[in-house]
XYZ file of C-alpha atoms in Angstrom:
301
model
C -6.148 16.171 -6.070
C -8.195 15.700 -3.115
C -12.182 14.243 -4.496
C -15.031 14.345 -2.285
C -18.010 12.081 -2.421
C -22.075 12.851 -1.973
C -23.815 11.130 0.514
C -25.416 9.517 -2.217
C -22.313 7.738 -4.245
C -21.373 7.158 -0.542
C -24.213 4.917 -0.064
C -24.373 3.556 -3.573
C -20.588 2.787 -3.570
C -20.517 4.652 -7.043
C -18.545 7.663 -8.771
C -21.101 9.977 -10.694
C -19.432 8.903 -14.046
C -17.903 12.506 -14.739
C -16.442 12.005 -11.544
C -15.153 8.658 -12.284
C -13.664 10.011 -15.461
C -11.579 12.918 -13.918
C -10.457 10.545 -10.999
C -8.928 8.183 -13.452
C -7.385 11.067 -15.934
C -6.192 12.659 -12.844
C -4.749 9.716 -11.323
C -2.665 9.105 -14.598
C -1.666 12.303 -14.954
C -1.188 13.427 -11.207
C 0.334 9.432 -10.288
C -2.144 10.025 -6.706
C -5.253 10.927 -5.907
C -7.062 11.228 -2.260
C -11.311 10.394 -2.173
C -12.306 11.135 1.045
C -13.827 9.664 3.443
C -15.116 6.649 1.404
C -15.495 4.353 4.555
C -18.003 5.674 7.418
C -15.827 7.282 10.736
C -18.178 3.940 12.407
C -17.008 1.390 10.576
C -13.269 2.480 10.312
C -13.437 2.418 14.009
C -14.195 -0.688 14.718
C -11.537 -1.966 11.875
C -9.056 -0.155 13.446
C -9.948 -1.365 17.157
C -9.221 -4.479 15.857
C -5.841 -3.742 13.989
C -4.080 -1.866 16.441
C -4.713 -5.045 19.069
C -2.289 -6.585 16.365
C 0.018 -3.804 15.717
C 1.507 -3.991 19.779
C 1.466 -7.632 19.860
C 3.636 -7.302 16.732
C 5.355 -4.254 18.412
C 6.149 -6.138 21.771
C 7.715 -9.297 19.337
C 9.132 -7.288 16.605
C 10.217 -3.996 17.624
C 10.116 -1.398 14.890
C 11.825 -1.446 11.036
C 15.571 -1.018 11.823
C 17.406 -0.627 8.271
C 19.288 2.257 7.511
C 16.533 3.546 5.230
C 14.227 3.853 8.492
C 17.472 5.715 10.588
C 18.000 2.347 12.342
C 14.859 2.168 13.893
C 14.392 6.241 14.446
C 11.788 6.511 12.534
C 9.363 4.424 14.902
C 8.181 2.814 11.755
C 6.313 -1.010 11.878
C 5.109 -2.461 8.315
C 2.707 -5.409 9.271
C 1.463 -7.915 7.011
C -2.415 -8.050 7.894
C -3.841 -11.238 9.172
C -6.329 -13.144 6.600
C -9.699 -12.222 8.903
C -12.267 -9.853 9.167
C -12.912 -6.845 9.100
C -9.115 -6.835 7.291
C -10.791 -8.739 4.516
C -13.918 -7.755 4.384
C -15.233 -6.512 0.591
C -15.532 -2.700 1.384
C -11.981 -3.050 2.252
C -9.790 -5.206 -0.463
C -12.794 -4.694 -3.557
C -14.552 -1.504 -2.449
C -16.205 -0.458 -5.459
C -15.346 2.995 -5.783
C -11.548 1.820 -5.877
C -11.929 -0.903 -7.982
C -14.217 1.382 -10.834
C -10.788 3.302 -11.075
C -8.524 0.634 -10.854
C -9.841 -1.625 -13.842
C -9.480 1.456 -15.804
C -5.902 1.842 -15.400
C -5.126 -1.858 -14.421
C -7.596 -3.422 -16.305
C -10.459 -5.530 -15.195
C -8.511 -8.622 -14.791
C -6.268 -7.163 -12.266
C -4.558 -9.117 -8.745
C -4.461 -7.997 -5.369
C -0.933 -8.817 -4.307
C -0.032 -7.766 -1.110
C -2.162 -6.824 2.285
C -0.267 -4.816 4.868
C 0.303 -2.244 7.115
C 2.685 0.916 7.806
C 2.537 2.454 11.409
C 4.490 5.625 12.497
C 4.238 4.690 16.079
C 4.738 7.612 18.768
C 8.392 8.853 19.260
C 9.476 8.740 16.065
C 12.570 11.492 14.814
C 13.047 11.027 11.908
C 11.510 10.319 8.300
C 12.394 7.773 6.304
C 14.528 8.312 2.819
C 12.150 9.582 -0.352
C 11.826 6.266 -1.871
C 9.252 4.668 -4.705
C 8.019 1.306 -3.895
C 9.135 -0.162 -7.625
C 11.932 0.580 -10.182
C 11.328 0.400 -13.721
C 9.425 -2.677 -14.808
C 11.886 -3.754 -17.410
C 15.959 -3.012 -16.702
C 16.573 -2.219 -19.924
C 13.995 0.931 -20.219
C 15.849 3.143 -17.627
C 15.038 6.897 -19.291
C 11.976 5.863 -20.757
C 8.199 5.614 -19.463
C 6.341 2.886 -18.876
C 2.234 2.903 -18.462
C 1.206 1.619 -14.826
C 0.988 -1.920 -14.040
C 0.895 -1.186 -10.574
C -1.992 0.703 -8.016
C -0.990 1.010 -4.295
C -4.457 1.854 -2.013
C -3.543 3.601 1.586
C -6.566 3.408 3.924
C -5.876 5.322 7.010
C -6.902 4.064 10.376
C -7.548 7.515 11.872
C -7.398 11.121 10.574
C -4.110 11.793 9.158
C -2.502 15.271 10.370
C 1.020 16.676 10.159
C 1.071 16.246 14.045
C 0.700 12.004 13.523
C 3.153 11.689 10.796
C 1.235 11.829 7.572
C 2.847 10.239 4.479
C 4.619 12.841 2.311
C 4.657 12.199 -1.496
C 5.751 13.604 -4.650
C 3.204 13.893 -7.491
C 2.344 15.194 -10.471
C 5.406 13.582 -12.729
C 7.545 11.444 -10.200
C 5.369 8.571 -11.570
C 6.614 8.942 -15.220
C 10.111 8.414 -16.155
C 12.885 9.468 -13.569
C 13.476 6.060 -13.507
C 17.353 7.057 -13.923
C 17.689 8.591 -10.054
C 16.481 5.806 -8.329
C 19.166 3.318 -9.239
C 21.088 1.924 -6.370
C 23.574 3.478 -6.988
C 22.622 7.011 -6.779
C 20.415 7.383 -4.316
C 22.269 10.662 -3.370
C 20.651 11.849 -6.506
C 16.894 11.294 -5.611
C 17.321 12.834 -1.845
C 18.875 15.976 -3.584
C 15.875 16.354 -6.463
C 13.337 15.430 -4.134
C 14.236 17.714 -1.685
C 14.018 20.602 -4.571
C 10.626 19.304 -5.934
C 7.815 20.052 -4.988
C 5.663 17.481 -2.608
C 2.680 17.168 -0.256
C 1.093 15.285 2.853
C -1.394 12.850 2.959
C -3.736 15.060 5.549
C -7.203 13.652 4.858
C -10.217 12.087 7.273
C -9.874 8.086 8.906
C -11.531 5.930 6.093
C -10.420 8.388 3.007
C -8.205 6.252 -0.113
C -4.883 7.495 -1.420
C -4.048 6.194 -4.404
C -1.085 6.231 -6.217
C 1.137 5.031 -8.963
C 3.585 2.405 -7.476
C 6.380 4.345 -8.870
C 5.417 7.785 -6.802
C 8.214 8.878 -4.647
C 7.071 9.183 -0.837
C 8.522 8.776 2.784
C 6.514 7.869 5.941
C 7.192 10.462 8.764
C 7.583 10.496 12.615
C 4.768 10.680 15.002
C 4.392 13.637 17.717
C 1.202 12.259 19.217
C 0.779 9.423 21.481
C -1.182 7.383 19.563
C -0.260 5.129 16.409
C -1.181 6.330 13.535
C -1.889 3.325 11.506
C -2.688 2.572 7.240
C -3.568 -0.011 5.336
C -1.303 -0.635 2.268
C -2.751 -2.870 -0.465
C -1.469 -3.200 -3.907
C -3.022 -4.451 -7.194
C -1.480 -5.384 -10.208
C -2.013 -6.330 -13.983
C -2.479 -9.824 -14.336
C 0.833 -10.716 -15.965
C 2.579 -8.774 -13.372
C 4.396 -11.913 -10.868
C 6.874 -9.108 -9.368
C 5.078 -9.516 -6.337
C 5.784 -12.697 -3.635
C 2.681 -14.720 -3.132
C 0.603 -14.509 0.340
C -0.721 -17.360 2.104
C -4.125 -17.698 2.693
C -5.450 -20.369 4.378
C -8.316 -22.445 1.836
C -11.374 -22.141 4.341
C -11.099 -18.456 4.056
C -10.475 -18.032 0.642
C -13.701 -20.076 -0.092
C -15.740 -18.246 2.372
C -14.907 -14.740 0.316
C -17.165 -13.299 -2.049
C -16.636 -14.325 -6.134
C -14.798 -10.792 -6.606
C -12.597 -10.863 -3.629
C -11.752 -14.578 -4.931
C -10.542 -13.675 -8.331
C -8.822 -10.598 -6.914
C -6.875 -13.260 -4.731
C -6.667 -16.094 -7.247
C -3.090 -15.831 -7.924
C -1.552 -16.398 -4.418
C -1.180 -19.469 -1.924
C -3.786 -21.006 -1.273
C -3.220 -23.964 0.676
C -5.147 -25.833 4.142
C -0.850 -25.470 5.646
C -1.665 -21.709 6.430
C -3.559 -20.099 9.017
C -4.670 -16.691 9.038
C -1.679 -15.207 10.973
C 1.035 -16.875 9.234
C 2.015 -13.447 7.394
C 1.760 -11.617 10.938
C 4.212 -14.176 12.648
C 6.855 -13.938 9.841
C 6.782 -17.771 9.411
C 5.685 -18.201 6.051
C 8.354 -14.913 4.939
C 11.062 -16.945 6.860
C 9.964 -19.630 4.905
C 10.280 -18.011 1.613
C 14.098 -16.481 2.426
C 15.043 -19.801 3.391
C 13.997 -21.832 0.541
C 15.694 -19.001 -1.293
C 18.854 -19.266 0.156
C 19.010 -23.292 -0.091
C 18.535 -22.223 -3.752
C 21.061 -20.010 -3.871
C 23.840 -21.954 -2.163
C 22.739 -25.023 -4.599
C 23.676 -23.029 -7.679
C 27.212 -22.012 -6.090
């Protein structure tokens, strides 16, 4: 599942087209592929120099993801909305071309980018989080039955992903499809006990490689035994109809100094002169959101 690149659809930020083909048919059928090394060890460098600055500010305020589903905070595990700046915004990272010649396929061209984040296993991590897919079924009422995807997630990695630094595990060829019946609430019992019989793999692939999956792909984030973070980029897309997804703030200088594709990628979220670009990173504008949905709430009682 693992696609590697010449030097010369490297530097022409193009698939050979019977390349592009079996990425897409192998995507679909597979629900993740890995293309390595599509951003220069340079460049994804100097991105990451700048992220992980971020990541232990956010560290030193936040601490680390304490739910049950990351062992109460055992996992070492920090997701981190990305601040609306460069290089996090920057066109070879949210519309790189070699992602987005796959994604239209599947998603169509008209697709969103919905959410821009991080997830860090930090060092000293024990244990892994539960085997988990980021979405249930689209529609309740189609439990048992298979949906096509309306949803692409794109993992950039920050720095060469090993078993020793915690690289994502995942679950393809078929978790992607219709299980949709063992990840119910209810019985998540169920999905630990398959998933531990089924096969699965790690993400081990170069700093600057894509993963891309199926939103529905069962995967877990493991602990770190290095002493350095070991940092990804998460960033989903969506079909154009698809409003599952909570809309980010970006502040309405920088959405008008993007380029015309990143803007239409963006065009469904907040745009507003209220936000600046570290309101995601603070947890103000998520606040925010939880508030205004509780006053809700408590209204209809």
């Amino acid at each position: 599942m693992k696609i590697q690149l010449t030097e010369e659809e490297r530097k022409n930020r193009a698939m050979d087209p019977d390349k592009l083909e079996f990425a897409v048919a192998l995507l679909r059928a597979n629900g993740a592929i890995i293309i390595e090394r599509v951003l220069e060890p340079d460049r994804i460098d100097h991105i990451n120099e700048e992220f992980v600055n971020i990541l232990h500010q956010y560290e030193a305020e936040h601490g680390y993801a304490g739910s049950e589903f990351n062992a109460h905070g055992e996992t070492k595990h920090i997701r981190m909305d990305l601040p609306f700046l460069s290089p996090f915004i920057d066109s070879d990272v949210i519309a790189n071309p070699i992602f987005l010649d796959i994604a239209e396929q599947i998603l169509g061209e008209d697709l969103t980018l919905r959410y821009l984040a991080s997830n860090s296993s930090m060092p000293g991590g024990t244990q892994k989080q539960h085997t988990h897919p980021d979405t249930g079924p689209l529609f309740s009422e189609t439990y048992h039955s298979h949906t096509p995807t309306h949803s692409l997630v794109l993992h950039v990695p920050m720095v060469d992903f090993t078993e020793q630094n915690g690289a994502t595990e995942f679950w393809p060829g078929g978790t992607h499809l219709s299980p949709d019946h063992v990840i119910r609430r209810d019985n998540r019992e169920m999905l630990r006990k398959i998933a531990e019989a089924m096969h699965f793999e790690r993400a081990i692939m170069p700093k600057g490689s894509f993963l891309i999956r199926d939103k529905r792909l069962w995967h877990r984030g493991c602990p770190n035994k290095s002493d350095k973070p070991r940092g990804m980029f998460t960033i989903i897309y969506q079909r154009s109809w698809d409003a599952t997804s909570a809309r980010m703030p970006i502040p309405r200088d920088v959405f008008d100094s993007l380029p015309p594709r990143s803007q239409y990628l963006l065009r469904m979220e907040d745009i507003s002169d209220r936000h600046t670009p570290m309101t995601s990173v603070s947890g103000e504008f998520h606040q925010a959101q939880r508030d205004l949905e509780q006053r809700i709430k408590e209204a209809m009682k």
